[in-house]
XYZ file of C-alpha atoms in Angstrom:
776
model
C -85.053 -87.321 -71.750
C -83.688 -84.866 -74.436
C -82.885 -82.399 -71.770
C -80.867 -84.994 -69.750
C -77.689 -83.293 -68.785
C -74.608 -85.214 -67.609
C -71.104 -83.923 -67.121
C -67.700 -84.962 -65.832
C -68.397 -88.889 -64.783
C -66.809 -90.331 -68.054
C -64.165 -92.220 -66.131
C -67.097 -93.822 -63.952
C -68.995 -94.646 -66.911
C -66.215 -96.247 -68.614
C -64.869 -98.523 -66.060
C -68.243 -99.571 -64.871
C -69.326 -100.526 -68.589
C -65.918 -102.388 -68.862
C -66.746 -104.373 -65.661
C -70.141 -105.195 -66.982
C -68.682 -106.655 -70.315
C -66.671 -109.135 -68.074
C -68.602 -109.607 -64.887
C -72.104 -110.962 -64.292
C -72.484 -109.489 -60.772
C -70.880 -106.298 -59.683
C -70.814 -104.275 -56.531
C -70.320 -100.598 -56.596
C -69.810 -98.535 -53.456
C -70.864 -95.027 -53.267
C -71.107 -91.924 -50.923
C -74.885 -90.831 -50.441
C -75.910 -87.536 -51.917
C -73.220 -87.797 -54.722
C -75.418 -87.923 -57.678
C -75.475 -91.600 -58.101
C -79.094 -91.809 -59.144
C -78.649 -89.283 -62.048
C -75.209 -91.259 -62.933
C -77.156 -94.660 -63.019
C -79.792 -93.066 -65.259
C -77.138 -91.967 -67.705
C -75.408 -95.322 -67.550
C -79.044 -96.783 -68.442
C -79.464 -94.680 -71.510
C -76.055 -95.854 -72.773
C -76.697 -99.539 -72.079
C -79.928 -99.430 -74.164
C -78.723 -100.312 -77.591
C -80.091 -102.479 -80.579
C -79.413 -105.739 -79.104
C -78.989 -104.635 -75.344
C -81.641 -103.422 -72.914
C -81.184 -101.874 -69.246
C -83.473 -101.452 -66.327
C -82.801 -98.817 -63.540
C -84.460 -100.165 -60.109
C -84.858 -97.715 -57.222
C -84.745 -99.857 -54.074
C -86.211 -97.077 -51.783
C -89.498 -97.015 -53.759
C -92.478 -98.691 -52.431
C -93.033 -100.481 -55.658
C -91.500 -103.894 -56.240
C -88.464 -104.608 -58.442
C -90.788 -106.380 -60.893
C -93.220 -103.540 -60.991
C -90.520 -101.183 -61.833
C -89.104 -103.144 -64.542
C -92.863 -103.667 -66.034
C -93.410 -99.981 -65.667
C -90.334 -99.048 -67.558
C -91.274 -101.643 -70.508
C -94.787 -100.116 -70.933
C -94.249 -96.514 -70.327
C -91.527 -96.177 -72.832
C -93.879 -97.512 -75.645
C -96.051 -95.559 -77.894
C -99.489 -95.312 -76.231
C -101.467 -95.716 -79.422
C -99.541 -98.663 -80.586
C -99.861 -100.201 -77.110
C -103.569 -99.806 -77.391
C -103.792 -101.544 -80.663
C -101.340 -104.416 -79.510
C -103.432 -104.985 -76.391
C -106.780 -104.932 -78.106
C -106.316 -108.420 -79.420
C -105.216 -109.982 -76.273
C -108.044 -109.858 -73.970
C -109.439 -107.564 -71.240
C -107.008 -109.360 -68.470
C -103.859 -108.553 -70.236
C -105.096 -105.182 -71.022
C -105.929 -104.556 -67.183
C -102.488 -105.761 -66.176
C -100.693 -103.617 -68.610
C -103.020 -100.583 -67.887
C -102.312 -101.188 -64.025
C -98.627 -100.164 -64.463
C -98.576 -96.596 -63.647
C -96.233 -94.323 -65.829
C -92.869 -93.434 -64.160
C -91.721 -89.739 -63.956
C -88.545 -90.159 -65.683
C -88.370 -93.133 -68.354
C -85.305 -94.075 -70.217
C -86.539 -95.029 -73.604
C -85.671 -98.557 -75.104
C -84.375 -98.745 -78.377
C -85.943 -102.081 -79.252
C -89.301 -101.199 -77.217
C -91.404 -103.299 -79.518
C -89.645 -106.573 -79.130
C -89.789 -105.851 -75.213
C -93.376 -105.163 -75.116
C -94.036 -108.144 -77.360
C -92.035 -110.478 -75.119
C -93.638 -108.876 -71.985
C -97.247 -109.311 -73.349
C -96.406 -112.985 -74.370
C -95.024 -113.477 -70.920
C -98.287 -112.301 -69.273
C -100.350 -114.736 -71.321
C -97.914 -117.639 -70.461
C -98.165 -116.826 -66.796
C -101.802 -115.919 -66.604
C -104.040 -117.988 -64.372
C -106.619 -115.633 -63.450
C -109.599 -113.392 -64.613
C -110.363 -109.605 -64.004
C -112.324 -110.751 -60.775
C -109.196 -112.292 -59.381
C -106.620 -109.692 -60.699
C -105.122 -109.226 -57.332
C -103.521 -112.585 -57.310
C -101.452 -112.118 -60.656
C -97.933 -111.641 -60.011
C -95.913 -109.529 -62.416
C -92.821 -111.406 -60.930
C -93.849 -114.414 -62.919
C -94.202 -112.352 -66.141
C -90.726 -110.948 -65.825
C -89.132 -114.287 -65.277
C -90.970 -115.564 -68.173
C -90.148 -112.798 -70.237
C -86.200 -113.196 -69.536
C -86.745 -116.629 -70.468
C -88.095 -115.676 -73.720
C -85.446 -113.264 -74.380
C -82.778 -115.871 -73.707
C -84.250 -118.197 -75.996
C -84.709 -115.922 -78.919
C -81.511 -114.434 -78.757
C -82.334 -111.146 -80.467
C -81.446 -109.229 -77.158
C -77.878 -110.377 -75.995
C -77.724 -108.793 -72.793
C -79.971 -107.373 -70.120
C -78.686 -104.901 -67.363
C -80.175 -104.439 -63.910
C -78.934 -101.288 -62.288
C -79.973 -101.427 -58.569
C -79.983 -98.262 -56.733
C -79.216 -98.788 -52.908
C -78.913 -102.737 -52.380
C -79.209 -101.929 -48.732
C -82.670 -100.928 -48.986
C -83.769 -104.105 -50.740
C -87.025 -105.770 -49.216
C -86.819 -109.729 -48.673
C -89.006 -110.108 -51.628
C -86.691 -107.949 -53.655
C -83.557 -110.041 -52.638
C -85.261 -113.224 -53.855
C -86.435 -111.847 -57.104
C -82.696 -110.495 -57.667
C -81.526 -113.851 -57.146
C -84.006 -115.321 -59.463
C -83.379 -113.106 -62.395
C -79.536 -113.808 -62.104
C -80.170 -117.413 -62.865
C -80.383 -116.032 -66.416
C -77.145 -116.138 -68.654
C -78.216 -113.069 -70.465
C -78.499 -110.788 -67.261
C -75.915 -108.619 -65.941
C -76.486 -106.882 -62.474
C -74.765 -104.011 -60.850
C -75.673 -103.437 -57.342
C -74.723 -100.268 -55.485
C -74.310 -99.936 -51.711
C -74.169 -96.803 -49.939
C -70.955 -96.569 -47.675
C -72.803 -95.262 -44.809
C -75.017 -98.518 -44.883
C -72.466 -101.316 -45.772
C -73.661 -103.758 -43.127
C -77.355 -103.938 -44.271
C -75.930 -103.768 -47.921
C -73.657 -106.710 -47.440
C -76.377 -108.604 -45.348
C -78.559 -108.466 -48.430
C -75.740 -109.260 -50.835
C -74.890 -112.498 -48.532
C -78.602 -113.721 -49.060
C -78.374 -112.983 -53.024
C -75.074 -114.735 -52.967
C -76.531 -118.126 -51.598
C -77.075 -118.849 -55.313
C -73.404 -119.199 -55.721
C -72.819 -116.099 -57.583
C -69.463 -114.433 -56.500
C -69.781 -110.510 -56.828
C -66.947 -108.559 -58.210
C -66.364 -105.459 -55.971
C -65.324 -102.398 -58.092
C -62.098 -100.812 -56.283
C -63.255 -97.254 -56.998
C -65.906 -95.638 -54.874
C -68.465 -93.278 -56.533
C -67.596 -90.017 -54.712
C -69.248 -86.717 -54.478
C -68.515 -84.027 -56.925
C -64.972 -82.647 -57.306
C -63.990 -79.022 -58.023
C -63.737 -79.959 -61.787
C -67.195 -81.635 -61.885
C -68.968 -78.624 -59.972
C -67.389 -76.158 -62.620
C -68.470 -78.447 -65.298
C -72.168 -78.521 -63.864
C -72.270 -74.614 -63.603
C -71.118 -74.486 -67.252
C -73.476 -77.321 -68.423
C -76.541 -75.458 -66.923
C -75.118 -72.138 -68.294
C -74.734 -70.449 -64.750
C -72.193 -68.081 -63.435
C -69.698 -69.948 -61.223
C -68.146 -68.089 -58.089
C -65.056 -69.542 -56.294
C -66.643 -68.645 -52.956
C -69.195 -71.293 -53.576
C -66.695 -73.877 -52.883
C -66.522 -72.815 -49.326
C -70.058 -73.242 -48.885
C -70.237 -76.518 -50.795
C -67.396 -77.800 -48.633
C -69.574 -76.947 -45.386
C -72.128 -79.307 -46.784
C -69.421 -81.925 -47.551
C -70.272 -81.360 -51.419
C -73.825 -82.490 -51.136
C -74.995 -82.775 -54.831
C -78.460 -81.495 -53.851
C -76.843 -78.293 -52.230
C -74.584 -77.811 -55.316
C -77.911 -78.096 -57.596
C -79.761 -75.645 -55.831
C -77.153 -73.042 -56.482
C -77.217 -73.830 -60.175
C -81.147 -73.646 -59.980
C -80.863 -70.179 -58.404
C -82.453 -70.803 -54.944
C -79.287 -71.549 -52.895
C -81.084 -73.972 -50.710
C -82.390 -71.160 -48.700
C -86.113 -72.094 -48.172
C -86.763 -68.737 -46.298
C -86.345 -67.098 -49.607
C -88.868 -69.044 -51.201
C -92.435 -67.198 -51.742
C -95.248 -68.140 -49.647
C -97.279 -70.156 -52.253
C -94.287 -72.420 -52.818
C -93.761 -72.889 -48.978
C -97.405 -73.694 -48.682
C -97.235 -76.162 -51.527
C -94.282 -77.945 -49.878
C -95.925 -77.966 -46.554
C -99.026 -79.863 -47.906
C -96.941 -82.401 -49.569
C -94.711 -82.850 -46.645
C -97.563 -83.336 -44.126
C -99.537 -85.652 -46.531
C -96.372 -87.771 -47.343
C -97.715 -89.201 -50.617
C -98.064 -87.933 -54.241
C -101.214 -86.003 -54.879
C -102.836 -85.201 -58.087
C -102.714 -81.647 -59.330
C -106.420 -80.859 -59.020
C -106.846 -81.896 -55.354
C -103.561 -80.244 -54.434
C -104.989 -76.885 -55.972
C -108.075 -77.145 -53.849
C -106.219 -78.100 -50.763
C -103.853 -75.096 -51.544
C -106.680 -72.734 -52.151
C -108.483 -73.654 -48.918
C -105.255 -73.314 -46.678
C -104.155 -70.336 -48.307
C -107.631 -68.593 -48.171
C -107.561 -67.655 -51.587
C -110.863 -67.042 -53.996
C -112.057 -70.260 -55.273
C -111.827 -68.937 -58.894
C -107.959 -68.785 -58.743
C -106.744 -68.716 -62.394
C -105.928 -72.228 -63.373
C -102.738 -70.707 -65.444
C -101.282 -69.033 -62.237
C -101.394 -72.326 -60.372
C -99.730 -74.276 -63.174
C -97.058 -71.360 -63.336
C -96.272 -72.064 -59.674
C -96.275 -75.823 -60.172
C -93.829 -75.635 -63.268
C -91.515 -73.205 -61.424
C -90.992 -75.398 -58.493
C -90.777 -78.554 -60.642
C -87.836 -76.461 -62.648
C -86.393 -75.677 -59.255
C -86.351 -79.624 -58.571
C -88.698 -79.199 -55.497
C -91.411 -81.390 -56.961
C -91.930 -83.551 -60.000
C -94.926 -83.730 -62.245
C -95.760 -87.203 -63.954
C -97.715 -88.074 -67.008
C -100.807 -88.403 -65.025
C -100.681 -84.872 -63.635
C -99.505 -86.241 -60.203
C -97.383 -83.995 -58.247
C -94.384 -85.599 -56.183
C -92.340 -84.140 -53.739
C -88.431 -84.473 -54.075
C -87.428 -85.856 -50.700
C -84.036 -85.684 -51.557
C -84.120 -82.090 -51.278
C -87.149 -81.158 -49.125
C -87.505 -82.299 -45.589
C -88.868 -81.009 -42.468
C -85.386 -79.961 -41.315
C -85.530 -77.266 -43.897
C -89.364 -76.390 -44.088
C -90.336 -75.664 -40.451
C -93.946 -76.658 -39.777
C -95.525 -75.580 -36.466
C -98.161 -77.743 -34.599
C -100.944 -75.217 -35.620
C -99.976 -75.353 -39.322
C -99.815 -79.143 -39.110
C -103.361 -79.375 -37.592
C -104.698 -76.845 -39.969
C -103.145 -78.247 -43.142
C -104.176 -81.727 -42.296
C -107.892 -80.522 -41.551
C -107.737 -78.960 -45.161
C -106.569 -82.006 -46.653
C -109.099 -84.092 -45.098
C -111.792 -81.924 -45.828
C -110.835 -81.600 -49.461
C -110.715 -85.590 -49.310
C -114.363 -85.637 -48.405
C -115.344 -84.408 -51.715
C -113.348 -86.947 -53.706
C -113.240 -90.049 -51.286
C -113.901 -92.605 -53.986
C -110.945 -91.398 -55.825
C -108.315 -91.615 -53.188
C -105.217 -93.877 -53.179
C -104.648 -96.151 -50.535
C -101.621 -94.027 -48.953
C -104.217 -91.031 -48.995
C -106.724 -93.111 -47.271
C -104.186 -94.085 -44.573
C -103.422 -90.342 -43.922
C -107.038 -89.754 -43.436
C -107.352 -92.661 -41.101
C -104.158 -91.642 -38.997
C -105.523 -88.080 -38.643
C -109.167 -88.940 -37.651
C -108.320 -90.785 -34.483
C -110.792 -88.766 -32.434
C -113.619 -88.821 -34.980
C -114.573 -92.509 -35.204
C -117.531 -91.897 -37.638
C -115.527 -90.262 -40.330
C -112.564 -92.275 -39.382
C -114.732 -95.241 -40.216
C -115.856 -94.229 -43.477
C -112.208 -94.027 -44.407
C -111.376 -97.180 -43.126
C -114.169 -99.249 -45.018
C -112.850 -97.469 -48.216
C -109.222 -98.355 -47.432
C -110.153 -101.857 -46.945
C -112.333 -102.246 -50.080
C -109.272 -100.986 -52.100
C -106.939 -103.288 -50.231
C -109.272 -106.165 -50.984
C -109.261 -105.495 -54.504
C -105.595 -105.939 -54.748
C -105.421 -108.573 -52.274
C -103.688 -106.855 -49.545
C -105.782 -106.463 -46.576
C -104.033 -105.265 -43.555
C -105.445 -106.564 -40.310
C -104.656 -103.467 -38.280
C -107.168 -101.508 -40.147
C -109.700 -104.133 -39.647
C -108.928 -103.799 -35.849
C -109.643 -100.103 -35.806
C -113.186 -100.765 -36.375
C -115.329 -101.357 -33.209
C -119.303 -100.998 -33.685
C -120.548 -101.298 -37.224
C -123.857 -99.868 -37.798
C -125.255 -102.349 -40.461
C -125.380 -105.782 -41.241
C -123.331 -105.471 -44.594
C -120.406 -103.745 -43.044
C -120.289 -106.167 -40.223
C -120.663 -109.342 -42.617
C -117.696 -107.769 -44.902
C -115.305 -106.946 -42.161
C -115.894 -110.243 -40.279
C -115.339 -112.260 -43.767
C -112.051 -110.258 -44.279
C -110.884 -111.492 -40.953
C -111.868 -114.991 -41.678
C -110.231 -114.825 -45.156
C -107.012 -113.699 -43.376
C -107.444 -117.006 -41.312
C -108.018 -115.033 -38.052
C -111.045 -116.334 -36.213
C -111.192 -115.233 -32.591
C -111.460 -111.490 -33.273
C -114.288 -111.600 -35.712
C -116.042 -114.447 -33.429
C -116.210 -111.816 -30.693
C -117.219 -109.149 -32.881
C -120.283 -110.828 -34.058
C -121.441 -111.579 -30.726
C -121.093 -107.843 -29.766
C -123.804 -107.136 -32.747
C -126.671 -108.890 -30.941
C -129.321 -107.316 -33.242
C -127.803 -108.932 -36.304
C -127.259 -112.432 -34.957
C -130.489 -113.924 -36.016
C -129.919 -112.916 -39.608
C -128.694 -116.021 -41.950
C -125.614 -114.375 -43.070
C -124.551 -114.022 -39.332
C -125.519 -117.416 -38.404
C -123.525 -118.966 -41.263
C -120.530 -116.794 -40.554
C -120.715 -117.621 -36.951
C -120.815 -121.348 -37.885
C -117.537 -121.095 -39.934
C -115.802 -119.390 -37.113
C -116.982 -121.838 -34.529
C -115.641 -124.753 -36.874
C -112.312 -123.183 -37.129
C -112.118 -122.431 -33.342
C -113.531 -125.611 -32.452
C -116.053 -124.021 -30.248
C -119.637 -124.659 -28.861
C -120.863 -127.920 -30.575
C -119.608 -126.552 -33.975
C -120.835 -129.536 -35.833
C -124.314 -129.358 -34.403
C -124.594 -125.707 -35.553
C -123.527 -126.839 -38.711
C -126.093 -129.605 -39.014
C -128.870 -127.098 -37.900
C -127.890 -124.639 -40.698
C -127.734 -127.522 -43.425
C -131.055 -128.972 -42.413
C -132.886 -125.478 -42.418
C -131.234 -124.288 -45.746
C -133.637 -123.924 -48.740
C -130.706 -122.893 -50.874
C -128.745 -125.385 -52.905
C -125.427 -123.542 -52.965
C -125.488 -122.538 -49.521
C -126.204 -126.103 -48.599
C -123.423 -127.457 -50.692
C -121.086 -125.125 -49.244
C -121.995 -125.738 -45.682
C -121.620 -129.480 -46.147
C -118.076 -128.860 -47.677
C -117.413 -127.295 -44.064
C -119.577 -129.913 -42.179
C -117.714 -132.814 -43.886
C -114.302 -131.736 -42.356
C -115.709 -130.740 -39.206
C -117.210 -134.244 -38.469
C -113.825 -135.857 -39.108
C -112.133 -133.391 -36.771
C -114.794 -133.988 -34.124
C -114.185 -137.770 -34.287
C -117.482 -138.291 -35.971
C -116.262 -140.826 -38.383
C -119.231 -142.645 -39.216
C -121.167 -139.824 -40.369
C -118.491 -138.820 -42.693
C -118.321 -142.256 -44.182
C -122.182 -141.911 -44.856
C -121.828 -138.771 -46.664
C -118.851 -140.281 -48.776
C -120.253 -143.838 -49.479
C -124.045 -144.011 -48.668
C -126.012 -143.476 -51.697
C -129.424 -143.254 -50.228
C -128.400 -140.814 -47.496
C -129.831 -137.487 -48.453
C -126.460 -135.901 -47.755
C -124.694 -137.998 -50.315
C -121.846 -135.662 -51.478
C -122.835 -136.392 -55.256
C -126.394 -135.335 -54.645
C -124.851 -131.547 -54.710
C -123.612 -132.032 -58.102
C -126.145 -129.773 -59.552
C -124.669 -126.946 -57.349
C -122.268 -124.355 -58.965
C -120.031 -124.770 -55.713
C -119.815 -128.525 -55.813
C -116.265 -128.498 -56.649
C -115.760 -126.947 -52.979
C -117.429 -130.013 -51.706
C -115.861 -132.550 -54.018
C -112.189 -131.138 -53.181
C -112.908 -131.852 -49.338
C -114.245 -135.524 -49.857
C -111.798 -136.577 -52.522
C -108.825 -137.272 -50.237
C -111.042 -140.110 -48.594
C -111.753 -141.747 -52.042
C -109.620 -145.065 -52.202
C -110.165 -145.429 -55.889
C -107.092 -143.702 -57.068
C -108.296 -143.131 -60.587
C -111.566 -141.538 -59.202
C -109.553 -139.499 -56.729
C -107.151 -138.097 -59.457
C -110.316 -137.540 -61.632
C -111.901 -135.718 -58.883
C -109.007 -133.324 -58.279
C -108.343 -132.570 -61.955
C -112.091 -131.637 -62.071
C -111.688 -129.340 -59.324
C -108.428 -127.787 -60.599
C -110.290 -127.225 -63.991
C -113.113 -125.470 -62.253
C -110.596 -122.821 -60.554
C -108.382 -122.516 -63.341
C -108.184 -119.159 -64.988
C -110.721 -117.744 -62.616
C -109.532 -118.326 -59.020
C -106.012 -118.743 -58.701
C -106.055 -118.648 -55.009
C -108.429 -122.005 -54.687
C -106.565 -123.358 -57.876
C -103.180 -123.471 -55.910
C -104.872 -124.441 -52.630
C -106.533 -127.206 -54.437
C -103.253 -128.337 -55.960
C -101.723 -128.441 -52.500
C -104.462 -130.856 -51.466
C -103.876 -132.916 -54.756
C -99.984 -133.255 -53.913
C -101.050 -134.656 -50.458
C -103.591 -137.086 -52.025
C -100.720 -138.339 -54.669
C -98.472 -138.735 -51.928
C -100.686 -140.825 -49.956
C -100.955 -143.153 -52.953
C -97.278 -142.799 -54.175
C -97.032 -146.610 -54.750
C -99.739 -146.295 -57.439
C -98.109 -145.750 -60.852
C -100.614 -143.292 -61.997
C -100.477 -141.357 -58.796
C -96.649 -141.475 -59.014
C -96.761 -140.311 -62.531
C -99.119 -137.490 -61.882
C -97.100 -136.239 -58.919
C -94.045 -136.044 -60.899
C -95.936 -133.898 -63.336
C -97.250 -131.651 -60.812
C -94.362 -131.060 -58.522
C -92.673 -128.543 -60.730
C -96.039 -126.478 -60.810
C -95.871 -126.523 -56.729
C -92.414 -125.205 -56.741
C -93.236 -122.395 -59.023
C -95.903 -121.415 -56.559
C -93.818 -121.605 -53.618
C -91.099 -119.536 -55.305
C -93.042 -116.212 -54.672
C -93.709 -116.833 -50.941
C -97.314 -115.771 -51.117
C -98.882 -116.080 -47.575
C -102.161 -117.439 -48.987
C -100.392 -120.506 -50.037
C -98.238 -121.080 -46.892
C -99.517 -124.463 -45.995
C -98.267 -125.738 -49.260
C -94.742 -125.773 -47.775
C -95.707 -128.472 -45.297
C -96.885 -130.930 -48.320
C -93.997 -129.992 -50.324
C -91.589 -130.311 -47.441
C -92.875 -133.899 -47.021
C -92.084 -134.690 -50.570
C -88.591 -133.417 -50.110
C -88.288 -135.545 -46.948
C -89.686 -138.865 -48.592
C -88.671 -138.682 -52.038
C -85.508 -136.747 -52.278
C -82.305 -136.144 -50.382
C -83.090 -132.373 -49.914
C -83.489 -130.968 -46.375
C -87.476 -129.857 -45.727
C -86.487 -127.854 -42.581
C -86.847 -124.591 -44.104
C -90.312 -125.420 -45.457
C -91.435 -126.888 -42.090
C -89.940 -123.718 -40.111
C -91.948 -121.413 -42.250
C -95.082 -122.385 -40.324
C -95.320 -120.132 -37.362
C -97.871 -120.472 -34.412
C -100.586 -117.675 -34.690
C -102.953 -117.388 -31.732
C -106.558 -116.613 -32.834
C -106.276 -118.999 -35.874
C -106.070 -122.672 -36.123
C -103.052 -124.280 -34.607
C -103.076 -127.255 -36.607
C -100.703 -126.202 -39.412
C -98.153 -125.295 -36.855
C -98.391 -128.603 -34.960
C -98.246 -130.734 -38.145
C -95.342 -128.879 -39.400
C -93.465 -129.547 -35.992
C -94.107 -133.191 -35.799
C -92.967 -133.624 -39.598
C -89.897 -131.803 -38.622
C -89.470 -134.113 -35.637
C -89.809 -137.230 -37.838
C -87.167 -135.846 -40.289
C -84.891 -135.416 -37.291
C -85.616 -139.048 -35.980
C -84.008 -140.315 -39.095
C -80.651 -139.022 -37.971
C -81.118 -138.358 -34.181
C -84.058 -140.537 -32.364
C -83.144 -139.008 -29.033
C -83.516 -135.445 -30.393
C -86.699 -136.188 -32.224
C -88.119 -137.411 -28.870
C -87.299 -134.126 -27.169
C -88.926 -132.380 -30.025
C -92.295 -134.438 -29.782
C -92.318 -133.849 -25.994
C -91.975 -130.339 -26.390
C -94.917 -129.883 -28.955
C -97.092 -132.272 -27.025
C -96.868 -129.828 -23.945
C -97.118 -126.826 -25.723
C -99.868 -127.493 -28.090
C -101.282 -131.031 -28.364
C -102.048 -131.786 -24.763
C -104.915 -129.385 -24.415
C -106.168 -129.769 -28.068
C -109.747 -130.679 -28.606
C -109.110 -131.838 -32.201
C -109.331 -135.823 -32.139
C -107.334 -136.589 -35.391
C -104.581 -134.098 -34.402
C -104.040 -136.172 -31.107
C -104.100 -139.544 -32.816
C -101.875 -138.307 -35.687
C -99.438 -137.315 -32.789
C -99.744 -140.778 -31.072
C -98.997 -142.557 -34.494
C -95.951 -140.740 -35.062
C -94.865 -140.800 -31.442
C -95.208 -144.580 -31.482
C -92.618 -144.839 -34.349
C -90.194 -142.469 -32.664
C -90.514 -144.322 -29.162
C -89.795 -147.519 -31.204
C -86.742 -146.118 -33.028
C -85.611 -145.288 -29.294
C -86.167 -148.979 -28.144
C -89.354 -148.053 -26.271
C -92.442 -150.096 -26.882
C -95.238 -147.742 -26.289
C -98.262 -150.243 -25.768
C -100.407 -147.589 -24.165
C -100.494 -145.591 -27.729
C -100.934 -148.560 -29.605
C -104.085 -149.675 -27.730
C -105.517 -145.928 -28.131
C -104.686 -145.936 -31.755
C -106.667 -149.440 -32.109
C -109.679 -147.985 -30.162
C -109.885 -144.503 -32.186
C -109.266 -145.057 -35.903
C -107.802 -142.041 -37.598
C -110.582 -140.363 -39.685
C -112.241 -143.846 -39.671
C -109.621 -145.757 -41.230
C -109.799 -149.049 -39.794
C -107.796 -150.659 -42.413
C -104.591 -148.560 -41.610
C -105.335 -148.948 -37.572
C -105.406 -152.740 -38.185
C -102.166 -152.859 -40.220
C -100.399 -150.560 -37.554
C -101.544 -152.651 -34.460
C -100.471 -155.835 -36.238
C -97.045 -154.802 -37.256
C -96.162 -153.246 -33.667
C -97.849 -156.199 -31.934
C -95.649 -158.590 -33.616
C -92.565 -156.576 -33.324
C -93.196 -156.023 -29.684
C -94.193 -159.667 -28.943
C -90.728 -160.956 -30.791
C -88.684 -158.286 -29.360
C -87.667 -157.133 -33.104
C -85.620 -153.886 -33.152
C -86.321 -150.957 -35.561
C -84.951 -151.304 -39.064
C -84.468 -148.305 -41.332
C -86.771 -149.750 -43.729
C -89.646 -149.302 -41.300
C -89.748 -145.643 -41.591
C -91.692 -145.225 -44.613
C -94.131 -147.864 -43.551
C -95.004 -146.493 -40.237
C -94.512 -142.737 -40.618
C -97.580 -141.038 -41.047
C -97.021 -137.755 -43.044
C -98.949 -134.636 -41.542
C -100.295 -133.303 -44.748
C -102.267 -130.027 -44.653
C -105.275 -129.536 -46.464
C -107.367 -126.462 -47.406
C -110.953 -127.164 -46.803
C -112.098 -123.543 -46.597
C -113.169 -120.691 -48.982
C -113.538 -116.991 -48.964
C -116.401 -116.269 -46.648
C -118.006 -114.055 -49.250
C -118.535 -117.042 -51.288
C -121.044 -118.455 -48.784
C -122.548 -115.021 -48.313
C -123.001 -114.635 -52.029
C -124.792 -117.825 -52.303
C -127.645 -116.618 -50.349
C -128.466 -114.090 -52.985
C -129.365 -116.804 -55.556
C -133.032 -117.396 -54.992
C -133.576 -119.382 -58.217
C -131.486 -122.319 -56.662
C -133.784 -122.695 -53.675
C -134.641 -126.454 -53.038
């Protein structure tokens, strides 16, 4: 940053610094194309002192706020020292730190060592994963932990966050800003463009839900005045001409136009040489950064130049364009287009040029497919819509890369039609299954009739039928369990079958698996399998001995901890439901109180993979606190093609919450969910669950629903005859003696609709087939 040039904004620098000394949360309005980003970077450099640090955040970037902050921490640190520091901290921490790409323009921190040390320690504190499950690690957790450490140590007095264009904040960014503002040490400056005040204020209102009142600066950051324009020309040692002002006024003093004159190209793109125009067109069409070697290859191909173009000549061209400000070259030799200056309004691209350049880009990509980034793969996919075979190869690569970071997008799965080999078919259908989409892969498998007799396809089809409750799914699972000669496969199939039997109303068979030690399918017989904890997780909810149940869940959590955070958090969700079920037990109550903070920390980051945890946590709020669980129940949406159970349970739980204050309204809600989703459901426990809670709400409305009471008696929920007898006895006595509902009855008669994760990634079952040493 030694060549960082800044002039004539001293007043703006001074009054913002004064405001940050006094206020925790500041709003600064600005005119777009005024040079605000440059100003914020200057402010950033000033605020980085011996006992204060400052982060600059660009909301338009695709990177999250946390990633941008983490990148600034790592990128400003000496690489040799960083390598030595991470060497002793394990491969996972090294991998996380190495994954943070270097920024093009980094403001160095005075106390970088302290910052990196705190950040690395924070990664350790928040780490619950290994390299195989790195995609589930959240940098947000580490930043929050790091701020906590900074505040506790007291060596750094203030942490400033400069937010460039709050109108472009994404929902997760809004939540993260609100979280970091909880720390006393943090001061935040949010900038809002005056042409996007409405979205900016909407985002601001969401941040202010935490009772932080922002201080709005009276002055607006304006476009350059005459004095500043002249100062800029002097600063860059360029001759100033008074006639320029007429031109600048025509463009409303746009800072990019002014800088183009200072850099000598006068924003006249037609004066650029052909090579420069060619480079700009390639980057504009591609729409994403590109490494310099690949850019050179595309450029040579499109310009029809000899392949032995001198390396130095190409570097001269890139450096010239970088000096002019059209592009930027980062530390990894990746070329970025300056979208503030260059757009297709200025660089006209004909249809023929677009097609020609796109073809050259993809032809070049063919030689380096494995090195392509996700945006580059998306470009290839979007430009090969009439060449299915080539397009398919890019889609498969794209999905593999997305899977490695835990961000598979269903739209790309949907672009695949016929798959040539079993491996790709299983992989794609497994990705659907892991996204909790079941109808599409079910049809996809059936379209590939030549693979249906393969064991992997049979297993996957059985998993899908169980989720969709189709075609005698329990019978299919039984067939596979009985025909399996592999202990791991059999154990995983039993984990699915146990839940399926309960859902199909086959309670006796479930109870045999749970209690009959002479039954060959008794669950403890599968203890030698390395996947036993998946089966144990599913049966443990029905273990009546609370001490044993807690021991089982704790064992499952220990198996998932530090190696599979997805299943760790899902198992924790199940554990909470179990502890709530046995809340009157002292040990269960104590463990629940210890675990509930961990649950809250998971929900803070709104990860779709743990969405159902909202239901169990909502029930906790409903029964054990005075907090409103509505937002947690409302977060569960109905998704066609997946299982409808979570949506139904969330709706019924919400109706029961409403019933405590408005029983009549609750009755309407239950009617609505019955006719919309339950009436035609073929899941036996769901219907019984509804009737048990409907019986309570009817009773609250002075309606004695004898019909439902008899049905509940004849069909015990998941075989629990003890619970059924209790309900039957309670309501029969009340109805017979005409005793009205009492408030104390609610907790006794409400059946909470806990949601449990019974499944696992389909790849786990597929991989179990590749373990011949475990055949039985």
